[in-house]
Amino acid sequence: MELFLIFFAFSLTNLGISREQIDIQPTEKGLFSVKAVSYEMDKICNCQLIEDKGEKLVIRITRLSKDENFKDMDFESDEMQKAREIVHKLEAILKTRSTRGRTKYLEKFPP
């Protein structure tokens, strides 16, 4: 599993990425309470850079929730290379997997 230190919900967070899952582990308390959570890669539908805030990039990871809705998780990184590496890694994993969530996402939001 590859770990990235990144901001999520205003908290410094470890984002762990492997072919099987994504782990979100807060390293400090922020404005909001963030609990450690893992998502199976089968539930991850998309990953993209959505915003360039000058010195920060926002990465949006979309997952399929238990109620079959799409949920977005936005992460901020002030390291441009790290943000691009996260997106590249997740895109590569998603391209090699054909899951119901990913198929449903691409039907609703074609590239």
PDB file of N, CA, C and O in Angstrom, residues 27-101:
ATOM      1  N   THR A  27      -4.433  12.016  10.866  1.00  0.00           N
ATOM      2  CA  THR A  27      -3.228  12.060  11.687  1.00  0.00           C
ATOM      3  C   THR A  27      -3.319  13.137  12.765  1.00  0.00           C
ATOM      4  O   THR A  27      -2.507  13.180  13.671  1.00  0.00           O
ATOM      5  N   GLU A  28      -4.310  13.999  12.638  1.00  0.00           N
ATOM      6  CA  GLU A  28      -4.502  15.074  13.622  1.00  0.00           C
ATOM      7  C   GLU A  28      -5.963  15.483  13.608  1.00  0.00           C
ATOM      8  O   GLU A  28      -6.696  15.192  12.670  1.00  0.00           O
ATOM      9  N   LYS A  29      -6.398  16.165  14.646  1.00  0.00           N
ATOM     10  CA  LYS A  29      -7.769  16.667  14.698  1.00  0.00           C
ATOM     11  C   LYS A  29      -7.845  17.980  13.938  1.00  0.00           C
ATOM     12  O   LYS A  29      -6.995  18.832  14.068  1.00  0.00           O
ATOM     13  N   GLY A  30      -8.901  18.114  13.154  1.00  0.00           N
ATOM     14  CA  GLY A  30      -9.134  19.336  12.402  1.00  0.00           C
ATOM     15  C   GLY A  30     -10.420  19.996  12.865  1.00  0.00           C
ATOM     16  O   GLY A  30     -10.881  19.772  13.990  1.00  0.00           O
ATOM     17  N   LEU A  31     -11.029  20.768  11.977  1.00  0.00           N
ATOM     18  CA  LEU A  31     -12.281  21.432  12.314  1.00  0.00           C
ATOM     19  C   LEU A  31     -13.422  20.440  12.478  1.00  0.00           C
ATOM     20  O   LEU A  31     -14.340  20.654  13.256  1.00  0.00           O
ATOM     21  N   PHE A  32     -13.374  19.353  11.710  1.00  0.00           N
ATOM     22  CA  PHE A  32     -14.423  18.342  11.749  1.00  0.00           C
ATOM     23  C   PHE A  32     -13.832  17.027  12.230  1.00  0.00           C
ATOM     24  O   PHE A  32     -12.666  16.745  12.017  1.00  0.00           O
ATOM     25  N   SER A  33     -14.665  16.225  12.857  1.00  0.00           N
ATOM     26  CA  SER A  33     -14.218  14.916  13.307  1.00  0.00           C
ATOM     27  C   SER A  33     -14.165  13.971  12.110  1.00  0.00           C
ATOM     28  O   SER A  33     -15.163  13.743  11.443  1.00  0.00           O
ATOM     29  N   VAL A  34     -12.988  13.458  11.826  1.00  0.00           N
ATOM     30  CA  VAL A  34     -12.808  12.521  10.731  1.00  0.00           C
ATOM     31  C   VAL A  34     -12.381  11.185  11.324  1.00  0.00           C
ATOM     32  O   VAL A  34     -11.421  11.114  12.072  1.00  0.00           O
ATOM     33  N   LYS A  35     -13.133  10.150  10.989  1.00  0.00           N
ATOM     34  CA  LYS A  35     -12.809   8.812  11.487  1.00  0.00           C
ATOM     35  C   LYS A  35     -12.044   8.041  10.433  1.00  0.00           C
ATOM     36  O   LYS A  35     -12.203   8.271   9.234  1.00  0.00           O
ATOM     37  N   ALA A  36     -11.240   7.127  10.885  1.00  0.00           N
ATOM     38  CA  ALA A  36     -10.532   6.247   9.959  1.00  0.00           C
ATOM     39  C   ALA A  36     -11.556   5.389   9.231  1.00  0.00           C
ATOM     40  O   ALA A  36     -12.524   4.910   9.826  1.00  0.00           O
ATOM     41  N   VAL A  37     -11.360   5.244   7.932  1.00  0.00           N
ATOM     42  CA  VAL A  37     -12.295   4.473   7.124  1.00  0.00           C
ATOM     43  C   VAL A  37     -11.553   3.837   5.953  1.00  0.00           C
ATOM     44  O   VAL A  37     -10.525   4.353   5.511  1.00  0.00           O
ATOM     45  N   SER A  38     -12.061   2.700   5.512  1.00  0.00           N
ATOM     46  CA  SER A  38     -11.520   2.023   4.335  1.00  0.00           C
ATOM     47  C   SER A  38     -12.647   1.773   3.357  1.00  0.00           C
ATOM     48  O   SER A  38     -13.781   1.495   3.756  1.00  0.00           O
ATOM     49  N   TYR A  39     -12.330   1.879   2.079  1.00  0.00           N
ATOM     50  CA  TYR A  39     -13.298   1.584   1.023  1.00  0.00           C
ATOM     51  C   TYR A  39     -12.675   0.574   0.077  1.00  0.00           C
ATOM     52  O   TYR A  39     -11.544   0.749  -0.363  1.00  0.00           O
ATOM     53  N   GLU A  40     -13.425  -0.475  -0.222  1.00  0.00           N
ATOM     54  CA  GLU A  40     -12.963  -1.445  -1.197  1.00  0.00           C
ATOM     55  C   GLU A  40     -12.838  -0.758  -2.556  1.00  0.00           C
ATOM     56  O   GLU A  40     -13.655   0.098  -2.904  1.00  0.00           O
ATOM     57  N   MET A  41     -11.837  -1.129  -3.316  1.00  0.00           N
ATOM     58  CA  MET A  41     -11.620  -0.511  -4.618  1.00  0.00           C
ATOM     59  C   MET A  41     -12.807  -0.744  -5.551  1.00  0.00           C
ATOM     60  O   MET A  41     -13.067   0.067  -6.435  1.00  0.00           O
ATOM     61  N   ASP A  42     -13.575  -1.814  -5.312  1.00  0.00           N
ATOM     62  CA  ASP A  42     -14.769  -2.065  -6.124  1.00  0.00           C
ATOM     63  C   ASP A  42     -15.811  -0.966  -5.965  1.00  0.00           C
ATOM     64  O   ASP A  42     -16.686  -0.812  -6.811  1.00  0.00           O
ATOM     65  N   LYS A  43     -15.748  -0.212  -4.864  1.00  0.00           N
ATOM     66  CA  LYS A  43     -16.696   0.878  -4.613  1.00  0.00           C
ATOM     67  C   LYS A  43     -16.207   2.226  -5.152  1.00  0.00           C
ATOM     68  O   LYS A  43     -16.951   3.192  -5.174  1.00  0.00           O
ATOM     69  N   ILE A  44     -14.944   2.299  -5.565  1.00  0.00           N
ATOM     70  CA  ILE A  44     -14.388   3.545  -6.095  1.00  0.00           C
ATOM     71  C   ILE A  44     -14.759   3.640  -7.574  1.00  0.00           C
ATOM     72  O   ILE A  44     -14.519   2.720  -8.340  1.00  0.00           O
ATOM     73  N   CYS A  45     -15.361   4.758  -7.950  1.00  0.00           N
ATOM     74  CA  CYS A  45     -15.895   4.921  -9.310  1.00  0.00           C
ATOM     75  C   CYS A  45     -15.064   5.854 -10.180  1.00  0.00           C
ATOM     76  O   CYS A  45     -15.023   5.689 -11.398  1.00  0.00           O
ATOM     77  N   ASN A  46     -14.432   6.858  -9.574  1.00  0.00           N
ATOM     78  CA  ASN A  46     -13.707   7.843 -10.363  1.00  0.00           C
ATOM     79  C   ASN A  46     -12.731   8.613  -9.484  1.00  0.00           C
ATOM     80  O   ASN A  46     -12.888   8.690  -8.271  1.00  0.00           O
ATOM     81  N   CYS A  47     -11.729   9.182 -10.127  1.00  0.00           N
ATOM     82  CA  CYS A  47     -10.767  10.051  -9.460  1.00  0.00           C
ATOM     83  C   CYS A  47     -10.325  11.103 -10.464  1.00  0.00           C
ATOM     84  O   CYS A  47      -9.999  10.779 -11.613  1.00  0.00           O
ATOM     85  N   GLN A  48     -10.349  12.361 -10.044  1.00  0.00           N
ATOM     86  CA  GLN A  48      -9.952  13.430 -10.961  1.00  0.00           C
ATOM     87  C   GLN A  48      -9.480  14.660 -10.198  1.00  0.00           C
ATOM     88  O   GLN A  48      -9.842  14.856  -9.048  1.00  0.00           O
ATOM     89  N   LEU A  49      -8.649  15.452 -10.869  1.00  0.00           N
ATOM     90  CA  LEU A  49      -8.290  16.772 -10.350  1.00  0.00           C
ATOM     91  C   LEU A  49      -9.441  17.692 -10.725  1.00  0.00           C
ATOM     92  O   LEU A  49      -9.817  17.775 -11.893  1.00  0.00           O
ATOM     93  N   ILE A  50     -10.031  18.362  -9.748  1.00  0.00           N
ATOM     94  CA  ILE A  50     -11.190  19.190 -10.059  1.00  0.00           C
ATOM     95  C   ILE A  50     -10.932  20.682  -9.928  1.00  0.00           C
ATOM     96  O   ILE A  50     -11.692  21.473 -10.444  1.00  0.00           O
ATOM     97  N   GLU A  51      -9.878  21.049  -9.224  1.00  0.00           N
ATOM     98  CA  GLU A  51      -9.678  22.476  -8.987  1.00  0.00           C
ATOM     99  C   GLU A  51      -8.213  22.763  -8.720  1.00  0.00           C
ATOM    100  O   GLU A  51      -7.538  22.022  -8.024  1.00  0.00           O
ATOM    101  N   ASP A  52      -7.785  23.849  -9.273  1.00  0.00           N
ATOM    102  CA  ASP A  52      -6.435  24.334  -9.020  1.00  0.00           C
ATOM    103  C   ASP A  52      -6.580  25.622  -8.234  1.00  0.00           C
ATOM    104  O   ASP A  52      -7.079  26.618  -8.746  1.00  0.00           O
ATOM    105  N   LYS A  53      -6.201  25.590  -6.964  1.00  0.00           N
ATOM    106  CA  LYS A  53      -6.316  26.761  -6.094  1.00  0.00           C
ATOM    107  C   LYS A  53      -4.983  27.492  -5.998  1.00  0.00           C
ATOM    108  O   LYS A  53      -4.562  27.894  -4.929  1.00  0.00           O
ATOM    109  N   GLY A  54      -4.323  27.648  -7.117  1.00  0.00           N
ATOM    110  CA  GLY A  54      -3.034  28.318  -7.113  1.00  0.00           C
ATOM    111  C   GLY A  54      -1.943  27.410  -6.610  1.00  0.00           C
ATOM    112  O   GLY A  54      -1.295  26.726  -7.367  1.00  0.00           O
ATOM    113  N   GLU A  55      -1.745  27.376  -5.302  1.00  0.00           N
ATOM    114  CA  GLU A  55      -0.707  26.534  -4.723  1.00  0.00           C
ATOM    115  C   GLU A  55      -1.234  25.182  -4.246  1.00  0.00           C
ATOM    116  O   GLU A  55      -0.482  24.379  -3.731  1.00  0.00           O
ATOM    117  N   LYS A  56      -2.534  24.941  -4.414  1.00  0.00           N
ATOM    118  CA  LYS A  56      -3.122  23.677  -3.977  1.00  0.00           C
ATOM    119  C   LYS A  56      -3.971  23.085  -5.094  1.00  0.00           C
ATOM    120  O   LYS A  56      -4.581  23.801  -5.875  1.00  0.00           O
ATOM    121  N   LEU A  57      -3.995  21.767  -5.146  1.00  0.00           N
ATOM    122  CA  LEU A  57      -4.865  21.045  -6.072  1.00  0.00           C
ATOM    123  C   LEU A  57      -5.906  20.279  -5.267  1.00  0.00           C
ATOM    124  O   LEU A  57      -5.612  19.770  -4.184  1.00  0.00           O
ATOM    125  N   VAL A  58      -7.119  20.202  -5.808  1.00  0.00           N
ATOM    126  CA  VAL A  58      -8.184  19.438  -5.174  1.00  0.00           C
ATOM    127  C   VAL A  58      -8.408  18.170  -5.992  1.00  0.00           C
ATOM    128  O   VAL A  58      -8.603  18.226  -7.204  1.00  0.00           O
ATOM    129  N   ILE A  59      -8.366  17.051  -5.303  1.00  0.00           N
ATOM    130  CA  ILE A  59      -8.586  15.738  -5.905  1.00  0.00           C
ATOM    131  C   ILE A  59      -9.956  15.260  -5.452  1.00  0.00           C
ATOM    132  O   ILE A  59     -10.250  15.255  -4.256  1.00  0.00           O
ATOM    133  N   ARG A  60     -10.791  14.857  -6.410  1.00  0.00           N
ATOM    134  CA  ARG A  60     -12.098  14.308  -6.054  1.00  0.00           C
ATOM    135  C   ARG A  60     -12.103  12.811  -6.348  1.00  0.00           C
ATOM    136  O   ARG A  60     -11.872  12.387  -7.469  1.00  0.00           O
ATOM    137  N   ILE A  61     -12.388  12.035  -5.306  1.00  0.00           N
ATOM    138  CA  ILE A  61     -12.557  10.596  -5.438  1.00  0.00           C
ATOM    139  C   ILE A  61     -14.042  10.317  -5.230  1.00  0.00           C
ATOM    140  O   ILE A  61     -14.618  10.715  -4.216  1.00  0.00           O
ATOM    141  N   THR A  62     -14.659   9.660  -6.205  1.00  0.00           N
ATOM    142  CA  THR A  62     -16.084   9.347  -6.137  1.00  0.00           C
ATOM    143  C   THR A  62     -16.245   7.863  -5.842  1.00  0.00           C
ATOM    144  O   THR A  62     -15.594   7.024  -6.453  1.00  0.00           O
ATOM    145  N   ARG A  63     -17.130   7.572  -4.883  1.00  0.00           N
ATOM    146  CA  ARG A  63     -17.384   6.178  -4.513  1.00  0.00           C
ATOM    147  C   ARG A  63     -18.875   5.898  -4.579  1.00  0.00           C
ATOM    148  O   ARG A  63     -19.700   6.808  -4.545  1.00  0.00           O
ATOM    149  N   LEU A  64     -19.209   4.620  -4.685  1.00  0.00           N
ATOM    150  CA  LEU A  64     -20.592   4.178  -4.665  1.00  0.00           C
ATOM    151  C   LEU A  64     -20.950   3.844  -3.223  1.00  0.00           C
ATOM    152  O   LEU A  64     -20.290   3.017  -2.584  1.00  0.00           O
ATOM    153  N   SER A  65     -21.981   4.501  -2.704  1.00  0.00           N
ATOM    154  CA  SER A  65     -22.376   4.284  -1.307  1.00  0.00           C
ATOM    155  C   SER A  65     -23.275   3.054  -1.187  1.00  0.00           C
ATOM    156  O   SER A  65     -23.699   2.468  -2.183  1.00  0.00           O
ATOM    157  N   LYS A  66     -23.585   2.684   0.040  1.00  0.00           N
ATOM    158  CA  LYS A  66     -24.431   1.521   0.293  1.00  0.00           C
ATOM    159  C   LYS A  66     -25.814   1.682  -0.317  1.00  0.00           C
ATOM    160  O   LYS A  66     -26.441   0.707  -0.714  1.00  0.00           O
ATOM    161  N   ASP A  67     -26.297   2.923  -0.372  1.00  0.00           N
ATOM    162  CA  ASP A  67     -27.626   3.166  -0.950  1.00  0.00           C
ATOM    163  C   ASP A  67     -27.563   3.425  -2.467  1.00  0.00           C
ATOM    164  O   ASP A  67     -28.506   3.951  -3.047  1.00  0.00           O
ATOM    165  N   GLU A  68     -26.448   3.041  -3.077  1.00  0.00           N
ATOM    166  CA  GLU A  68     -26.259   3.105  -4.534  1.00  0.00           C
ATOM    167  C   GLU A  68     -26.194   4.529  -5.090  1.00  0.00           C
ATOM    168  O   GLU A  68     -26.447   4.749  -6.278  1.00  0.00           O
ATOM    169  N   ASN A  69     -25.858   5.494  -4.251  1.00  0.00           N
ATOM    170  CA  ASN A  69     -25.637   6.869  -4.706  1.00  0.00           C
ATOM    171  C   ASN A  69     -24.146   7.118  -4.799  1.00  0.00           C
ATOM    172  O   ASN A  69     -23.347   6.435  -4.170  1.00  0.00           O
ATOM    173  N   PHE A  70     -23.787   8.129  -5.582  1.00  0.00           N
ATOM    174  CA  PHE A  70     -22.381   8.500  -5.703  1.00  0.00           C
ATOM    175  C   PHE A  70     -22.047   9.536  -4.640  1.00  0.00           C
ATOM    176  O   PHE A  70     -22.769  10.508  -4.462  1.00  0.00           O
ATOM    177  N   LYS A  71     -20.960   9.309  -3.940  1.00  0.00           N
ATOM    178  CA  LYS A  71     -20.493  10.219  -2.892  1.00  0.00           C
ATOM    179  C   LYS A  71     -19.102  10.698  -3.258  1.00  0.00           C
ATOM    180  O   LYS A  71     -18.234   9.896  -3.608  1.00  0.00           O
ATOM    181  N   ASP A  72     -18.904  12.008  -3.179  1.00  0.00           N
ATOM    182  CA  ASP A  72     -17.603  12.599  -3.488  1.00  0.00           C
ATOM    183  C   ASP A  72     -16.817  12.839  -2.209  1.00  0.00           C
ATOM    184  O   ASP A  72     -17.372  13.256  -1.194  1.00  0.00           O
ATOM    185  N   MET A  73     -15.532  12.582  -2.285  1.00  0.00           N
ATOM    186  CA  MET A  73     -14.604  12.887  -1.203  1.00  0.00           C
ATOM    187  C   MET A  73     -13.536  13.789  -1.815  1.00  0.00           C
ATOM    188  O   MET A  73     -12.876  13.392  -2.775  1.00  0.00           O
ATOM    189  N   ASP A  74     -13.405  15.006  -1.308  1.00  0.00           N
ATOM    190  CA  ASP A  74     -12.426  15.952  -1.842  1.00  0.00           C
ATOM    191  C   ASP A  74     -11.218  16.038  -0.917  1.00  0.00           C
ATOM    192  O   ASP A  74     -11.363  16.185   0.296  1.00  0.00           O
ATOM    193  N   PHE A  75     -10.047  15.951  -1.519  1.00  0.00           N
ATOM    194  CA  PHE A  75      -8.772  16.033  -0.806  1.00  0.00           C
ATOM    195  C   PHE A  75      -7.981  17.196  -1.385  1.00  0.00           C
ATOM    196  O   PHE A  75      -8.053  17.462  -2.578  1.00  0.00           O
ATOM    197  N   GLU A  76      -7.228  17.879  -0.549  1.00  0.00           N
ATOM    198  CA  GLU A  76      -6.370  18.979  -0.994  1.00  0.00           C
ATOM    199  C   GLU A  76      -4.910  18.614  -0.799  1.00  0.00           C
ATOM    200  O   GLU A  76      -4.551  18.011   0.213  1.00  0.00           O
ATOM    201  N   SER A  77      -4.104  19.012  -1.767  1.00  0.00           N
ATOM    202  CA  SER A  77      -2.664  18.810  -1.641  1.00  0.00           C
ATOM    203  C   SER A  77      -1.944  20.066  -2.104  1.00  0.00           C
ATOM    204  O   SER A  77      -2.293  20.647  -3.128  1.00  0.00           O
ATOM    205  N   ASP A  78      -0.949  20.469  -1.333  1.00  0.00           N
ATOM    206  CA  ASP A  78      -0.137  21.612  -1.746  1.00  0.00           C
ATOM    207  C   ASP A  78       1.096  21.145  -2.508  1.00  0.00           C
ATOM    208  O   ASP A  78       1.932  21.936  -2.899  1.00  0.00           O
ATOM    209  N   GLU A  79       1.198  19.842  -2.706  1.00  0.00           N
ATOM    210  CA  GLU A  79       2.288  19.286  -3.505  1.00  0.00           C
ATOM    211  C   GLU A  79       1.702  18.807  -4.831  1.00  0.00           C
ATOM    212  O   GLU A  79       1.033  17.777  -4.898  1.00  0.00           O
ATOM    213  N   MET A  80       1.930  19.583  -5.886  1.00  0.00           N
ATOM    214  CA  MET A  80       1.340  19.309  -7.192  1.00  0.00           C
ATOM    215  C   MET A  80       1.691  17.908  -7.694  1.00  0.00           C
ATOM    216  O   MET A  80       0.844  17.186  -8.201  1.00  0.00           O
ATOM    217  N   GLN A  81       2.948  17.524  -7.547  1.00  0.00           N
ATOM    218  CA  GLN A  81       3.380  16.209  -8.035  1.00  0.00           C
ATOM    219  C   GLN A  81       2.660  15.091  -7.286  1.00  0.00           C
ATOM    220  O   GLN A  81       2.260  14.098  -7.879  1.00  0.00           O
ATOM    221  N   LYS A  82       2.488  15.256  -5.976  1.00  0.00           N
ATOM    222  CA  LYS A  82       1.805  14.245  -5.174  1.00  0.00           C
ATOM    223  C   LYS A  82       0.349  14.099  -5.630  1.00  0.00           C
ATOM    224  O   LYS A  82      -0.147  12.987  -5.786  1.00  0.00           O
ATOM    225  N   ALA A  83      -0.327  15.218  -5.864  1.00  0.00           N
ATOM    226  CA  ALA A  83      -1.723  15.183  -6.308  1.00  0.00           C
ATOM    227  C   ALA A  83      -1.849  14.461  -7.641  1.00  0.00           C
ATOM    228  O   ALA A  83      -2.714  13.602  -7.827  1.00  0.00           O
ATOM    229  N   ARG A  84      -0.979  14.778  -8.561  1.00  0.00           N
ATOM    230  CA  ARG A  84      -1.022  14.125  -9.879  1.00  0.00           C
ATOM    231  C   ARG A  84      -0.696  12.636  -9.762  1.00  0.00           C
ATOM    232  O   ARG A  84      -1.268  11.816 -10.465  1.00  0.00           O
ATOM    233  N   GLU A  85       0.196  12.287  -8.865  1.00  0.00           N
ATOM    234  CA  GLU A  85       0.558  10.884  -8.651  1.00  0.00           C
ATOM    235  C   GLU A  85      -0.627  10.086  -8.101  1.00  0.00           C
ATOM    236  O   GLU A  85      -0.878   8.956  -8.523  1.00  0.00           O
ATOM    237  N   ILE A  86      -1.367  10.676  -7.167  1.00  0.00           N
ATOM    238  CA  ILE A  86      -2.553  10.019  -6.606  1.00  0.00           C
ATOM    239  C   ILE A  86      -3.569   9.760  -7.710  1.00  0.00           C
ATOM    240  O   ILE A  86      -4.083   8.645  -7.858  1.00  0.00           O
ATOM    241  N   VAL A  87      -3.867  10.791  -8.505  1.00  0.00           N
ATOM    242  CA  VAL A  87      -4.846  10.646  -9.584  1.00  0.00           C
ATOM    243  C   VAL A  87      -4.374   9.605 -10.596  1.00  0.00           C
ATOM    244  O   VAL A  87      -5.145   8.730 -11.011  1.00  0.00           O
ATOM    245  N   HIS A  88      -3.107   9.671 -10.973  1.00  0.00           N
ATOM    246  CA  HIS A  88      -2.566   8.722 -11.948  1.00  0.00           C
ATOM    247  C   HIS A  88      -2.670   7.285 -11.422  1.00  0.00           C
ATOM    248  O   HIS A  88      -3.076   6.371 -12.151  1.00  0.00           O
ATOM    249  N   LYS A  89      -2.315   7.077 -10.166  1.00  0.00           N
ATOM    250  CA  LYS A  89      -2.346   5.743  -9.578  1.00  0.00           C
ATOM    251  C   LYS A  89      -3.773   5.196  -9.544  1.00  0.00           C
ATOM    252  O   LYS A  89      -4.022   4.061  -9.942  1.00  0.00           O
ATOM    253  N   LEU A  90      -4.722   6.019  -9.094  1.00  0.00           N
ATOM    254  CA  LEU A  90      -6.109   5.553  -9.027  1.00  0.00           C
ATOM    255  C   LEU A  90      -6.701   5.331 -10.414  1.00  0.00           C
ATOM    256  O   LEU A  90      -7.436   4.365 -10.627  1.00  0.00           O
ATOM    257  N   GLU A  91      -6.398   6.206 -11.361  1.00  0.00           N
ATOM    258  CA  GLU A  91      -6.895   6.019 -12.730  1.00  0.00           C
ATOM    259  C   GLU A  91      -6.369   4.704 -13.312  1.00  0.00           C
ATOM    260  O   GLU A  91      -7.110   3.981 -13.970  1.00  0.00           O
ATOM    261  N   ALA A  92      -5.108   4.400 -13.070  1.00  0.00           N
ATOM    262  CA  ALA A  92      -4.520   3.154 -13.584  1.00  0.00           C
ATOM    263  C   ALA A  92      -5.223   1.941 -12.980  1.00  0.00           C
ATOM    264  O   ALA A  92      -5.520   0.971 -13.690  1.00  0.00           O
ATOM    265  N   ILE A  93      -5.505   1.994 -11.684  1.00  0.00           N
ATOM    266  CA  ILE A  93      -6.206   0.882 -11.035  1.00  0.00           C
ATOM    267  C   ILE A  93      -7.620   0.757 -11.592  1.00  0.00           C
ATOM    268  O   ILE A  93      -8.082  -0.341 -11.920  1.00  0.00           O
ATOM    269  N   LEU A  94      -8.327   1.878 -11.718  1.00  0.00           N
ATOM    270  CA  LEU A  94      -9.707   1.847 -12.208  1.00  0.00           C
ATOM    271  C   LEU A  94      -9.798   1.336 -13.646  1.00  0.00           C
ATOM    272  O   LEU A  94     -10.758   0.645 -14.001  1.00  0.00           O
ATOM    273  N   LYS A  95      -8.821   1.659 -14.468  1.00  0.00           N
ATOM    274  CA  LYS A  95      -8.841   1.215 -15.860  1.00  0.00           C
ATOM    275  C   LYS A  95      -8.659  -0.289 -15.989  1.00  0.00           C
ATOM    276  O   LYS A  95      -9.089  -0.886 -16.964  1.00  0.00           O
ATOM    277  N   THR A  96      -8.019  -0.911 -14.999  1.00  0.00           N
ATOM    278  CA  THR A  96      -7.783  -2.352 -15.082  1.00  0.00           C
ATOM    279  C   THR A  96      -8.897  -3.162 -14.429  1.00  0.00           C
ATOM    280  O   THR A  96      -8.856  -4.385 -14.467  1.00  0.00           O
ATOM    281  N   ARG A  97      -9.879  -2.478 -13.851  1.00  0.00           N
ATOM    282  CA  ARG A  97     -10.963  -3.170 -13.149  1.00  0.00           C
ATOM    283  C   ARG A  97     -12.298  -2.795 -13.782  1.00  0.00           C
ATOM    284  O   ARG A  97     -12.532  -1.641 -14.105  1.00  0.00           O
ATOM    285  N   SER A  98     -13.153  -3.757 -13.922  1.00  0.00           N
ATOM    286  CA  SER A  98     -14.503  -3.507 -14.418  1.00  0.00           C
ATOM    287  C   SER A  98     -15.463  -3.840 -13.281  1.00  0.00           C
ATOM    288  O   SER A  98     -15.717  -5.003 -12.990  1.00  0.00           O
ATOM    289  N   THR A  99     -15.956  -2.805 -12.612  1.00  0.00           N
ATOM    290  CA  THR A  99     -16.859  -3.017 -11.485  1.00  0.00           C
ATOM    291  C   THR A  99     -18.222  -2.419 -11.792  1.00  0.00           C
ATOM    292  O   THR A  99     -18.357  -1.537 -12.637  1.00  0.00           O
ATOM    293  N   ARG A 100     -19.217  -2.875 -11.084  1.00  0.00           N
ATOM    294  CA  ARG A 100     -20.574  -2.375 -11.277  1.00  0.00           C
ATOM    295  C   ARG A 100     -20.642  -0.876 -10.980  1.00  0.00           C
ATOM    296  O   ARG A 100     -21.268  -0.116 -11.705  1.00  0.00           O
ATOM    297  N   GLY A 101     -19.972  -0.452  -9.919  1.00  0.00           N
ATOM    298  CA  GLY A 101     -19.985   0.969  -9.561  1.00  0.00           C
ATOM    299  C   GLY A 101     -19.354   1.841 -10.630  1.00  0.00           C
ATOM    300  O   GLY A 101     -19.890   2.880 -10.992  1.00  0.00           O
TER     301      GLY A 101
END
